[in-house]
Coordinates of C-alpha atoms in Angstrom, one line a residue:
M409 CA 56.0 11.2 -4.3
I410 CA 56.5 14.7 -6.7
A411 CA 54.1 17.7 -5.0
R412 CA 52.7 19.8 -8.0
P413 CA 50.2 22.9 -7.9
L414 CA 46.6 22.0 -8.0
S415 CA 45.1 22.0 -11.2
S416 CA 42.3 24.5 -12.4
T417 CA 39.9 22.4 -11.0
I418 CA 40.7 23.9 -7.4
E419 CA 41.2 27.2 -7.1
T420 CA 41.5 29.5 -3.9
S421 CA 38.9 31.3 -2.3
G422 CA 37.5 34.3 -3.6
A423 CA 38.8 33.2 -6.7
H424 CA 36.1 33.3 -9.1
A425 CA 35.0 37.3 -8.2
A426 CA 36.6 40.1 -9.7
P427 CA 39.9 41.4 -9.5
G428 CA 40.0 44.0 -6.8
S429 CA 36.5 43.0 -5.9
V430 CA 35.3 42.0 -2.1
R431 CA 33.0 39.1 -1.9
P432 CA 29.8 39.7 0.7
A433 CA 30.5 37.0 3.6
P434 CA 27.5 34.5 3.9
A435 CA 24.9 35.5 5.7
T436 CA 23.5 31.5 5.9
V437 CA 24.8 28.0 6.5
A438 CA 23.4 27.7 2.3
E439 CA 25.3 30.4 1.1
A440 CA 28.6 29.3 2.9
V441 CA 27.9 25.7 1.4
V442 CA 27.9 27.4 -1.9
Q443 CA 31.2 29.3 -1.5
V444 CA 32.5 26.4 -1.0
L445 CA 31.4 25.1 -4.3
A446 CA 32.2 28.1 -6.2
D447 CA 36.2 28.1 -4.3
L448 CA 36.3 24.3 -5.2
G449 CA 35.9 25.6 -9.2
A450 CA 32.7 24.5 -9.6
R451 CA 30.7 26.6 -12.0
H452 CA 27.4 24.7 -13.1
A453 CA 24.9 23.3 -10.5
F454 CA 22.4 21.3 -12.3
G455 CA 18.3 20.2 -10.8
V456 CA 15.2 20.1 -9.5
S457 CA 14.2 21.9 -7.1
G458 CA 11.7 21.5 -4.1
G459 CA 10.3 22.8 -1.1
A460 CA 13.0 21.2 1.3
M461 CA 15.3 22.8 -0.3
A462 CA 14.3 26.0 -0.7
T463 CA 17.3 28.4 0.9
L464 CA 19.6 26.0 -0.3
W465 CA 18.4 26.8 -3.8
H466 CA 17.8 30.8 -3.1
A467 CA 21.6 30.6 -2.6
L468 CA 22.5 28.6 -5.2
S469 CA 20.7 30.9 -7.7
G470 CA 22.0 33.9 -6.2
S471 CA 25.6 33.1 -6.3
A472 CA 28.4 32.8 -9.2
L473 CA 27.6 29.4 -10.4
A474 CA 25.0 28.8 -13.2
V475 CA 21.9 27.0 -12.5
R476 CA 19.8 25.0 -14.3
H477 CA 16.8 23.7 -13.6
F478 CA 16.0 20.1 -15.0
R479 CA 13.2 17.7 -15.6
H480 CA 14.0 15.6 -14.0
E481 CA 16.9 14.5 -10.8
S482 CA 18.3 11.7 -13.0
G483 CA 18.7 14.1 -16.2
A484 CA 20.5 16.3 -14.6
A485 CA 23.0 13.8 -13.3
F486 CA 23.6 12.9 -16.6
A487 CA 24.1 16.3 -17.7
A488 CA 26.8 16.9 -14.6
I489 CA 28.7 13.6 -16.0
E490 CA 29.2 15.4 -19.5
A491 CA 29.6 18.6 -18.0
H492 CA 32.1 17.6 -15.9
F493 CA 34.3 15.8 -18.8
A494 CA 33.8 19.0 -21.1
S495 CA 34.7 21.4 -18.7
D496 CA 37.5 19.8 -16.5
R497 CA 35.6 21.1 -13.5
P498 CA 33.9 19.4 -10.8
V499 CA 30.0 19.9 -11.8
V500 CA 26.9 20.5 -8.8
V501 CA 23.6 18.5 -8.9
F502 CA 20.8 19.8 -6.8
T503 CA 18.2 17.6 -5.6
T504 CA 15.1 17.9 -2.5
T505 CA 14.2 15.4 0.0
G506 CA 12.5 11.4 -0.7
P507 CA 12.5 11.1 -4.3
G508 CA 14.2 14.1 -5.3
L509 CA 17.6 12.4 -4.1
T510 CA 16.6 8.4 -5.0
N511 CA 15.4 9.9 -8.4
A512 CA 19.5 10.8 -9.1
L513 CA 21.0 7.7 -8.3
T514 CA 21.2 6.0 -11.3
G515 CA 23.0 9.3 -12.7
L516 CA 25.3 9.2 -9.9
L517 CA 25.9 5.7 -10.3
A518 CA 27.3 6.3 -13.7
A519 CA 28.9 9.0 -12.4
R520 CA 31.0 6.7 -10.2
G521 CA 31.8 4.4 -12.7
D522 CA 33.0 6.9 -15.5
G523 CA 35.3 8.5 -13.5
A524 CA 33.6 11.9 -13.2
K525 CA 33.8 15.1 -10.5
V526 CA 30.0 15.6 -9.0
I527 CA 29.0 16.9 -6.0
V528 CA 25.5 16.4 -5.0
L529 CA 23.6 19.0 -2.7
S530 CA 20.6 17.0 -1.2
A531 CA 17.6 18.5 1.4
A532 CA 17.9 16.4 4.7
T533 CA 14.7 16.5 7.1
T534 CA 15.3 18.4 10.0
A535 CA 16.1 16.3 13.1
A536 CA 13.2 17.3 15.1
Q537 CA 11.4 16.4 12.3
R538 CA 12.6 12.9 11.9
G539 CA 10.7 9.6 13.0
R540 CA 7.3 11.4 13.1
W541 CA 6.5 10.7 9.2
A542 CA 7.7 13.8 8.2
I543 CA 7.0 14.8 4.3
Q544 CA 9.2 12.5 2.3
E545 CA 11.1 12.3 5.4
T546 CA 15.2 11.9 4.4
C547 CA 17.9 11.0 7.4
G548 CA 19.8 8.2 7.9
Q549 CA 17.3 6.3 9.6
S550 CA 14.8 6.8 6.5
M551 CA 17.2 5.8 3.7
P552 CA 19.6 3.1 2.9
A553 CA 22.9 4.4 5.2
D554 CA 24.5 4.0 2.0
L555 CA 23.7 7.3 1.3
Y556 CA 25.0 9.0 3.8
S557 CA 28.4 7.0 4.2
D558 CA 32.0 6.3 1.9
G559 CA 30.9 3.6 0.1
A560 CA 30.5 2.0 -3.8
L561 CA 27.6 5.1 -4.7
F562 CA 29.8 8.2 -2.8
H563 CA 33.7 8.2 -2.5
F564 CA 32.9 10.8 0.6
A565 CA 29.2 11.3 1.8
T566 CA 28.0 12.9 4.8
L567 CA 24.9 14.5 6.7
L568 CA 25.7 18.0 8.0
E569 CA 24.3 18.4 11.4
S570 CA 25.9 21.6 12.2
A571 CA 27.3 24.8 10.8
E572 CA 30.8 23.8 12.4
Q573 CA 31.0 20.4 10.6
L574 CA 31.6 22.9 7.1
P575 CA 35.2 23.8 7.1
A576 CA 36.3 19.6 7.7
V577 CA 33.6 18.8 4.7
A578 CA 35.1 21.9 2.7
R579 CA 38.4 20.0 3.4
R580 CA 37.3 16.7 2.8
L581 CA 35.6 18.1 -0.7
A582 CA 39.3 19.9 -1.7
H583 CA 41.1 16.8 -1.0
G584 CA 39.0 14.4 -3.2
L585 CA 39.0 16.8 -6.1
A586 CA 42.3 17.2 -6.1
R587 CA 43.2 13.2 -6.6
P588 CA 43.3 11.8 -10.1
G589 CA 40.3 10.2 -11.4
G590 CA 36.6 10.5 -10.5
F591 CA 34.9 11.9 -7.0
V592 CA 31.2 11.4 -5.8
A593 CA 30.3 13.1 -3.3
H594 CA 26.8 13.9 -1.2
L595 CA 26.7 16.6 1.2
A596 CA 23.0 16.0 2.7
I597 CA 22.2 19.4 4.3
P598 CA 18.6 19.7 7.4
T599 CA 15.8 21.9 6.1
G600 CA 16.6 24.1 8.8
L601 CA 20.0 24.4 9.0
Q602 CA 19.8 25.6 5.4
A603 CA 19.1 29.0 7.3
A604 CA 20.8 29.3 10.2
E605 CA 23.0 31.9 10.2
W606 CA 26.6 31.0 9.5
R607 CA 29.0 32.6 11.9
G608 CA 32.3 30.6 10.6
T609 CA 35.0 31.2 8.6
L610 CA 36.0 28.9 5.4
P611 CA 39.3 27.1 4.8
D612 CA 41.6 28.5 2.1
L613 CA 40.7 25.6 -0.3
S614 CA 43.9 26.2 -2.3
M615 CA 46.8 23.4 -1.6
A616 CA 49.2 20.8 -3.9
H617 CA 48.8 17.3 -4.2
G618 CA 51.1 14.4 -5.3
E619 CA 50.9 12.5 -7.6
E620 CA 51.4 8.2 -7.6
V621 CA 55.2 8.3 -9.6
P622 CA 56.4 4.8 -9.9
S623 CA 59.8 4.0 -8.9
A624 CA 62.6 4.2 -10.9
E625 CA 63.3 0.6 -10.6
T626 CA 59.7 -0.2 -11.8
I627 CA 60.2 2.2 -14.8
A628 CA 63.7 0.3 -15.6
R629 CA 61.7 -2.7 -15.5
C630 CA 58.9 -2.0 -17.4
A631 CA 61.0 -0.3 -19.5
R632 CA 62.7 -3.8 -20.0
L633 CA 60.2 -6.2 -20.6
L634 CA 58.6 -3.9 -23.1
S635 CA 62.1 -4.5 -25.0
D636 CA 62.1 -7.8 -25.2
G637 CA 59.8 -8.6 -27.9
P638 CA 56.6 -6.6 -29.9
F639 CA 53.7 -5.3 -27.2
A640 CA 50.6 -3.9 -28.2
I641 CA 49.0 -1.4 -26.4
W642 CA 45.7 -1.3 -25.1
L643 CA 44.3 2.5 -24.4
G644 CA 41.2 3.1 -21.6
F645 CA 39.4 6.4 -21.0
G646 CA 42.1 6.6 -18.1
A647 CA 44.4 8.3 -20.7
R648 CA 42.7 10.9 -22.5
K649 CA 45.2 13.6 -20.9
A650 CA 48.5 11.4 -22.6
S651 CA 47.0 11.8 -25.9
A652 CA 50.6 13.0 -27.2
L653 CA 52.4 10.8 -24.9
V654 CA 51.0 7.6 -26.1
R655 CA 51.3 8.3 -29.8
R656 CA 55.0 9.2 -29.2
L657 CA 55.2 5.7 -27.4
A658 CA 53.9 3.8 -30.0
E659 CA 55.5 5.7 -32.8
R660 CA 58.9 5.5 -30.8
T661 CA 58.3 1.6 -30.7
G662 CA 56.2 0.6 -33.8
A663 CA 53.4 -1.1 -31.1
A664 CA 50.5 -1.8 -32.1
V665 CA 47.3 0.2 -30.7
M666 CA 43.6 -0.5 -29.9
C667 CA 41.5 1.1 -27.5
S668 CA 37.8 0.4 -25.9
P669 CA 35.2 2.3 -26.6
R670 CA 35.5 5.2 -24.1
A671 CA 39.3 5.3 -25.7
K672 CA 38.5 6.5 -29.4
G673 CA 40.4 9.2 -30.8
I674 CA 42.7 9.1 -27.8
F675 CA 44.8 7.2 -30.6
P676 CA 44.4 8.5 -34.1
E677 CA 42.0 6.0 -35.4
D678 CA 43.6 6.6 -39.3
H679 CA 46.8 6.0 -37.9
P680 CA 48.1 2.9 -39.4
Q681 CA 49.5 1.5 -35.9
F682 CA 45.9 1.6 -34.9
V683 CA 43.9 -2.0 -35.0
G684 CA 40.5 -1.1 -33.5
V685 CA 38.5 -0.7 -31.1
T686 CA 37.6 -3.8 -28.7
G687 CA 34.6 -4.9 -26.8
I688 CA 30.8 -3.7 -27.8
G689 CA 30.7 -2.2 -31.3
G690 CA 34.7 -3.0 -31.5
H691 CA 36.0 -4.7 -34.7
A692 CA 37.1 -8.4 -35.5
S693 CA 40.8 -7.2 -36.2
T694 CA 41.7 -6.5 -32.5
F695 CA 41.2 -10.4 -32.5
A696 CA 42.7 -11.1 -35.7
Y697 CA 46.2 -9.3 -34.4
M698 CA 45.9 -10.5 -30.9
T699 CA 45.7 -14.3 -32.4
E700 CA 47.7 -13.9 -35.7
V701 CA 50.3 -11.0 -34.8
R702 CA 50.1 -12.5 -31.2
P703 CA 52.4 -10.0 -29.3
R704 CA 54.6 -11.1 -26.2
R705 CA 52.9 -8.7 -24.0
V706 CA 50.2 -5.6 -24.1
L707 CA 50.9 -2.5 -22.4
V708 CA 47.3 -1.4 -20.6
L709 CA 46.9 2.0 -20.3
G710 CA 43.7 3.6 -18.0
T711 CA 41.2 1.2 -18.7
R712 CA 39.7 -2.0 -16.2
L713 CA 39.5 -4.2 -18.9
G714 CA 35.6 -4.9 -18.0
E715 CA 33.3 -7.0 -19.8
G716 CA 32.6 -3.9 -22.3
T717 CA 36.0 -3.8 -23.3
S718 CA 37.2 -7.3 -23.6
F719 CA 34.7 -9.2 -23.6
W720 CA 36.9 -11.0 -20.6
S721 CA 37.8 -13.0 -23.8
P722 CA 41.4 -15.5 -23.4
A723 CA 41.8 -14.7 -26.9
M724 CA 42.8 -11.2 -25.6
V725 CA 45.8 -12.5 -23.6
P726 CA 49.3 -12.3 -24.5
A727 CA 51.5 -14.9 -24.0
D728 CA 53.4 -13.2 -21.4
G729 CA 51.1 -11.7 -19.9
F730 CA 49.9 -7.4 -19.2
I731 CA 51.8 -4.2 -17.5
H732 CA 48.9 -2.5 -16.1
V733 CA 49.2 1.1 -15.9
D734 CA 46.4 3.0 -13.7
I735 CA 46.0 5.2 -10.9
D736 CA 43.3 3.0 -9.0
P737 CA 45.3 -0.4 -7.6
E738 CA 42.1 -2.1 -7.3
I739 CA 42.2 -2.6 -11.1
P740 CA 44.7 -4.4 -12.5
G741 CA 44.6 -8.2 -12.5
V742 CA 41.0 -7.8 -11.3
A743 CA 39.8 -8.6 -15.4
Y744 CA 42.0 -11.8 -16.1
P745 CA 42.8 -12.7 -12.0
T746 CA 44.8 -15.7 -14.0
A747 CA 47.0 -13.4 -16.7
P748 CA 50.6 -12.7 -15.8
T749 CA 50.0 -8.9 -14.9
L750 CA 52.7 -6.0 -13.7
A751 CA 50.4 -4.0 -11.9
V752 CA 51.9 -0.4 -11.9
R753 CA 50.2 2.4 -9.7
A754 CA 50.6 5.6 -11.5
E755 CA 48.7 8.4 -13.4
V756 CA 49.6 7.5 -17.8
G757 CA 50.7 10.6 -18.3
V758 CA 53.8 10.6 -15.6
F759 CA 54.2 6.8 -16.3
L760 CA 54.5 7.6 -20.0
E761 CA 57.0 10.8 -19.6
A762 CA 59.3 8.4 -17.3
L763 CA 58.9 5.4 -19.6
L764 CA 59.8 7.1 -23.6
E765 CA 63.2 8.4 -21.4
L766 CA 64.2 4.8 -21.3
L767 CA 62.8 3.6 -24.2
P768 CA 65.1 3.9 -28.0
Q769 CA 63.6 4.4 -31.0
R770 CA 63.4 0.8 -32.4
A771 CA 63.6 0.5 -36.6
P772 CA 60.1 0.5 -38.5
S773 CA 58.3 -2.6 -38.0
E774 CA 57.5 -4.8 -41.1
I775 CA 54.5 -6.4 -40.0
R776 CA 51.4 -5.0 -41.6
F777 CA 48.7 -4.8 -38.6
P778 CA 45.4 -5.3 -39.5
R779 CA 43.1 -2.6 -40.1
P780 CA 39.5 -1.8 -38.6
E781 CA 37.3 -3.3 -40.9
R782 CA 35.0 -0.3 -42.8
P783 CA 31.6 -1.2 -43.2
Q784 CA 30.4 -1.0 -47.1
I785 CA 28.1 1.4 -47.5
G786 CA 27.1 1.3 -51.7
P787 CA 24.4 3.2 -52.7
A788 CA 21.3 4.7 -51.6
V789 CA 18.6 2.0 -51.2
A790 CA 14.8 2.5 -51.3
G791 CA 12.7 2.8 -48.3
A792 CA 14.2 3.0 -44.8
V793 CA 17.5 4.5 -43.9
R794 CA 20.4 1.6 -42.8
P795 CA 21.8 2.6 -40.1
V796 CA 25.8 2.5 -41.7
A797 CA 24.0 5.0 -44.1
L798 CA 23.2 7.2 -40.9
M799 CA 26.8 6.5 -39.8
D800 CA 28.2 7.7 -42.8
A801 CA 26.5 11.1 -42.9
I802 CA 27.7 11.9 -39.4
Q803 CA 31.2 11.2 -39.9
E804 CA 31.1 13.4 -43.3
V805 CA 29.0 16.0 -41.2
V806 CA 29.5 15.8 -37.8
I807 CA 32.8 14.1 -37.4
E808 CA 34.5 16.4 -39.8
G809 CA 32.8 18.9 -40.7
D810 CA 32.4 20.0 -37.4
R811 CA 34.0 20.3 -33.5
A812 CA 31.2 18.7 -32.1
V813 CA 31.1 16.4 -29.2
V814 CA 29.0 13.3 -30.0
L815 CA 27.8 11.3 -27.2
A816 CA 26.1 7.5 -28.2
E817 CA 23.3 5.7 -26.7
S818 CA 23.3 2.4 -25.2
G819 CA 21.3 0.0 -27.2
N820 CA 21.7 -0.4 -30.7
A821 CA 22.7 3.3 -31.5
F822 CA 26.3 3.1 -29.3
T823 CA 27.5 -0.9 -31.2
W824 CA 26.3 1.5 -34.5
A825 CA 29.1 4.5 -33.6
S826 CA 31.0 3.0 -32.0
H827 CA 32.0 0.3 -35.0
C828 CA 31.8 2.9 -38.1
L829 CA 32.7 6.6 -36.3
R830 CA 36.2 7.3 -36.5
F831 CA 38.0 10.2 -34.9
N832 CA 41.4 11.6 -34.2
E833 CA 41.4 13.4 -31.5
P834 CA 40.8 13.1 -28.1
G835 CA 37.3 14.7 -26.3
R836 CA 35.3 14.6 -28.9
Y837 CA 33.0 10.6 -28.5
R838 CA 31.9 9.8 -25.1
V839 CA 29.5 6.7 -24.0
S840 CA 29.0 5.3 -20.7
V841 CA 29.9 1.4 -20.8
R842 CA 30.3 0.3 -17.7
T843 CA 26.6 1.6 -16.0
G844 CA 24.8 1.7 -19.4
S845 CA 22.0 3.7 -18.5
M846 CA 19.9 4.5 -21.4
G847 CA 19.1 8.1 -21.0
H848 CA 22.8 9.0 -20.3
A849 CA 23.3 10.3 -23.8
G850 CA 19.7 11.8 -24.1
A851 CA 20.5 14.0 -21.0
G852 CA 23.8 13.9 -21.2
V853 CA 24.1 15.9 -24.5
V854 CA 22.6 18.7 -22.7
G855 CA 25.3 18.7 -19.6
A856 CA 28.1 18.4 -22.7
A857 CA 26.6 21.4 -24.5
Q858 CA 26.3 23.6 -21.3
G859 CA 29.8 22.8 -20.3
G860 CA 31.8 22.6 -23.3
G861 CA 30.1 26.1 -24.7
G862 CA 29.5 24.2 -27.9
K863 CA 27.8 22.1 -30.4
A864 CA 26.6 18.9 -28.7
V865 CA 25.3 15.4 -30.3
A866 CA 23.5 12.7 -29.0
I867 CA 23.2 9.3 -31.1
L868 CA 20.1 7.1 -29.5
G869 CA 17.3 4.9 -30.1
D870 CA 13.7 6.1 -29.7
G871 CA 13.5 4.3 -26.9
A872 CA 16.4 5.7 -24.9
M873 CA 14.9 9.0 -26.5
L874 CA 10.8 8.4 -25.0
M875 CA 13.0 7.7 -21.2
N876 CA 14.9 10.5 -20.6
S877 CA 15.8 13.8 -23.4
E878 CA 15.5 17.2 -21.3
V879 CA 15.0 18.8 -24.4
N880 CA 12.5 21.0 -23.1
T881 CA 15.9 22.1 -20.7
A882 CA 17.7 23.2 -23.6
V883 CA 15.2 25.5 -24.8
K884 CA 15.2 26.6 -21.7
F885 CA 18.5 27.5 -22.0
G886 CA 18.8 27.8 -25.2
L887 CA 21.8 25.4 -25.7
P888 CA 23.1 24.1 -29.1
A889 CA 22.4 20.2 -28.2
V890 CA 21.4 17.9 -31.0
W891 CA 19.7 14.3 -30.8
I892 CA 19.4 12.0 -33.7
V893 CA 17.0 9.4 -32.9
L894 CA 16.8 5.8 -34.7
N895 CA 13.3 5.5 -35.3
D896 CA 12.8 2.1 -35.2
A897 CA 9.1 2.0 -33.0
R898 CA 11.0 -0.6 -30.9
Y899 CA 13.8 -1.9 -28.5
N900 CA 15.6 -3.5 -31.5
M901 CA 19.0 -4.5 -29.4
C902 CA 16.4 -6.0 -27.3
E903 CA 13.6 -7.4 -30.0
Q904 CA 17.0 -8.8 -32.6
G905 CA 18.5 -10.1 -29.6
M906 CA 15.6 -12.3 -28.0
A907 CA 15.1 -13.6 -31.7
T908 CA 18.3 -14.8 -32.0
L909 CA 18.1 -16.4 -28.8
G910 CA 15.0 -18.2 -29.6
L911 CA 13.1 -16.5 -27.2
S912 CA 9.9 -14.4 -28.1
A913 CA 8.8 -11.2 -26.2
D914 CA 7.1 -7.6 -27.5
A915 CA 9.6 -5.1 -28.0
S916 CA 7.3 -2.9 -29.8
I917 CA 6.8 1.1 -29.0
P918 CA 4.3 2.9 -30.8
E919 CA 5.5 5.2 -33.5
V920 CA 6.1 8.7 -32.5
D921 CA 7.1 11.7 -34.3
F922 CA 9.7 12.9 -32.6
V923 CA 9.5 16.3 -34.4
M924 CA 5.8 16.9 -33.2
L925 CA 7.6 16.5 -29.7
A926 CA 10.2 18.3 -30.2
R927 CA 8.3 20.9 -31.3
A928 CA 5.9 21.0 -28.3
L929 CA 9.1 20.8 -26.7
G930 CA 10.1 24.2 -27.6
A931 CA 12.3 23.1 -29.9
E932 CA 13.3 22.6 -33.9
G933 CA 12.9 19.4 -35.7
L934 CA 13.2 17.5 -38.7
R935 CA 12.5 14.0 -40.2
V936 CA 14.5 12.3 -43.2
E937 CA 12.5 9.1 -44.3
R938 CA 15.0 8.5 -47.2
E939 CA 19.4 8.2 -47.3
A940 CA 19.1 11.0 -49.6
E941 CA 17.9 13.2 -46.7
L942 CA 20.8 12.7 -44.7
V943 CA 23.8 14.9 -45.6
P944 CA 21.5 18.4 -46.5
A945 CA 19.1 17.3 -42.6
L946 CA 22.1 16.9 -40.7
E947 CA 23.9 20.1 -42.3
G948 CA 20.5 22.1 -41.0
A949 CA 20.5 20.1 -37.2
M950 CA 24.2 21.3 -36.8
A951 CA 23.3 25.3 -38.2
A952 CA 20.8 25.6 -35.9
S953 CA 22.0 27.9 -32.8
G954 CA 19.8 25.8 -30.4
P955 CA 18.3 22.3 -30.0
F956 CA 17.2 20.6 -32.3
V957 CA 15.9 16.8 -33.1
L958 CA 16.5 14.8 -35.8
D959 CA 13.8 12.0 -36.6
V960 CA 15.5 9.5 -38.5
R961 CA 13.8 7.0 -39.9
I962 CA 15.7 3.2 -39.6
D963 CA 15.7 0.1 -41.0
P964 CA 15.0 -2.2 -38.1
T965 CA 16.1 -5.5 -40.1
R966 CA 19.5 -4.3 -40.3
Q967 CA 21.7 -6.3 -37.5
A968 CA 24.2 -4.3 -35.1
P969 CA 27.8 -4.8 -35.3
S970 CA 28.1 -6.9 -32.6
Q971 CA 30.4 -9.6 -33.8
G972 CA 33.0 -8.6 -31.2
R973 CA 30.8 -9.3 -28.3
N974 CA 29.2 -12.7 -29.9
R975 CA 33.0 -14.2 -30.6
G976 CA 34.2 -13.0 -26.6
L977 CA 30.9 -14.6 -25.1
R978 CA 32.0 -17.7 -27.1
A979 CA 35.0 -17.5 -26.0
Q980 CA 33.9 -17.9 -22.5
I981 CA 31.5 -20.6 -22.5
A982 CA 33.4 -24.0 -21.7
D983 CA 30.5 -25.5 -20.1
A984 CA 29.2 -27.9 -23.5
A985 CA 25.8 -27.1 -21.7
L986 CA 26.2 -23.4 -21.9
R987 CA 26.8 -23.5 -25.6
H988 CA 23.9 -20.6 -26.7
P989 CA 24.4 -17.1 -25.1
V990 CA 22.1 -15.8 -23.3
S991 CA 23.0 -12.4 -23.8
F992 CA 22.8 -8.8 -25.7
P993 CA 23.5 -7.6 -28.5
P994 CA 22.8 -10.7 -30.9
T995 CA 24.8 -12.7 -33.0
A996 CA 25.0 -10.4 -36.2

C-alpha cells in the first residue's frame, strides 16, 4: 500500500473559508451537517424542497454551497452525477420525505452504476410521530430497509437518530469519498433533529488514503504475458484519468485499442491504432479485429465488460484470455466467467505506471488494423433531416468547433452519437450504459454545465425530452445548457425494434413544438427542418449565453446503427428455438 495525500475532493475543515477568516460555529444539527459536507469538498447541492426538510434547506441555503432547486428529484440526481464528473467533487442531492426521496431513486441507482460520488440528504419522520400515519411518513418501518442500510443502492446509508452520531458518520463519509471509484451515500435526518442545538465538535476530515498497488510479482507476470505475443487494449470509463499513460502503452507496444461507449476519447479516435467502439452503437471494425487479427490476449482497463460494452459475444474473447485491471475486485471474470482471466486489483493509472517500467519499446507493427467505419453522408436530401447528417454537423460545430461536454441519451440518440461522433480527448462525452434511464442526459446536462462551469450539450429524443429535461432549472440559474432534440414524434428505438421483431404496438407521440415549449419555460429555441439549416442553427445554439433548445425534425425511417448489438445477440443464441432475439435495438 502506498499512502498518498487525499485528492482535492476532500479538504480539511474550514478549507473553503477565506484566508484568515473564522467560520461561525454551527448552531443546529442541520448546520453541522452542512459544514461536514463543505469540509468533504462538496460545492453544489441539487434537489427539491419540502416542509419536512425546512431547517435543512435553510442551512444549505445559508452555506457556501451553491444550492440549485430543481423541478423533480430524479432530475436533481441525474444532474448531480454529471456535476460530479464535470468537477471531480462530491455533489449533494437533497430531498424531503416520502415521494421526495423515492422520486430520486432512479437517478441514485444511475449514480451507483456510473461510479459517481453523490451524498443524499433526506428528511425523515421524527421518532415520536412514526407509526401514527404522519404525512409522508418516512423511516425504516415505512420505507424499504435498503434505503437506510448499506447495500446495492448505497455504499453507506444511515438514519441519524442523535447529534452524537454525526462525527462518526462524517468519518464514514470521508473514508468512502477518499477511496477510488464511486461512492453513493444516504444520510436521513429526522425533522425534529434538524433544528436541535449543536453542541458537539466536528472531526478534522483530512486524511491520507492508500491505493491498491499490485505486487512486483504481479506486474512482472503481466509484462511477461503481454510481451508474449500481440495483444489489444480494451478501455473502459475507469481509465479516464490515465489517458496519457494508455497512449504511451499503446504506442510503445503497438497494441490495438478499442473502447466502451463510456470511454470514448480516452484514446484518440483518430489514432491509427484505434479500432473502434464496442457495444451499443459500436463499430463492426472491433469484431473484424478480434476475428481476423486475433490478438493472443486483451488487457482490459476499467470496464465491467457488461452487455452494453461487449454483448457477452464469444468473438471478443482472445485465445489466451484477459488480463483484467479494475479497482473493484468483484468485476474481473464476471462478464466472461469461462474465459481465462488474470484479475489485477489496482487503480488503472497506478498499474500502468508500474507496467510501463517493464515493457520495452517494440518495433512498429506491420499489421494494418481495421478502422472504425465512417457513415457515408452524401449530399443533403430534401425533407426531414437524416440523423447521420445531424451527427456530422454536431461533429463540426460542437466537438471540433467548441469545448463543450456532450451527453447522449438512452435510445436511438445514444446509438447515433456513440457510432458517429469522434472524440480525441477524455471528459467530453458522457453516456449512461448500465442504468440507461431516459431523462438522464436531459437533466444531467444542467449538472454538467453547473459543475463544469461551461457549455454542455445533450443529444436526446423527443420521448426523453418530455420525460425529464430541467430546462426551467437552467433558466433559473442562467446555465449554458443546450438540448438537441431528435424529434420524430415517436419512441423510435421501440418502434423500429418492434417492427424488426414482427410485433406490433403503438410507440407514437403527438408531435411537440419544442421551440414553443422552450420559450414557455424561459429558454431560447430554434426549429430545424432541413439539413441546410443544421450548421447555422447549431452555431446559434452554441453562441447563446443561456439555455437553448434545438428542435430537429429527423427522418424516423433511418435505422439506428445497431449492427454491433445484433451481431452480439446472434452470437449468444445457441438454442435453435431462440433464433430471433427479442430485444432492442433492432437489426440494421
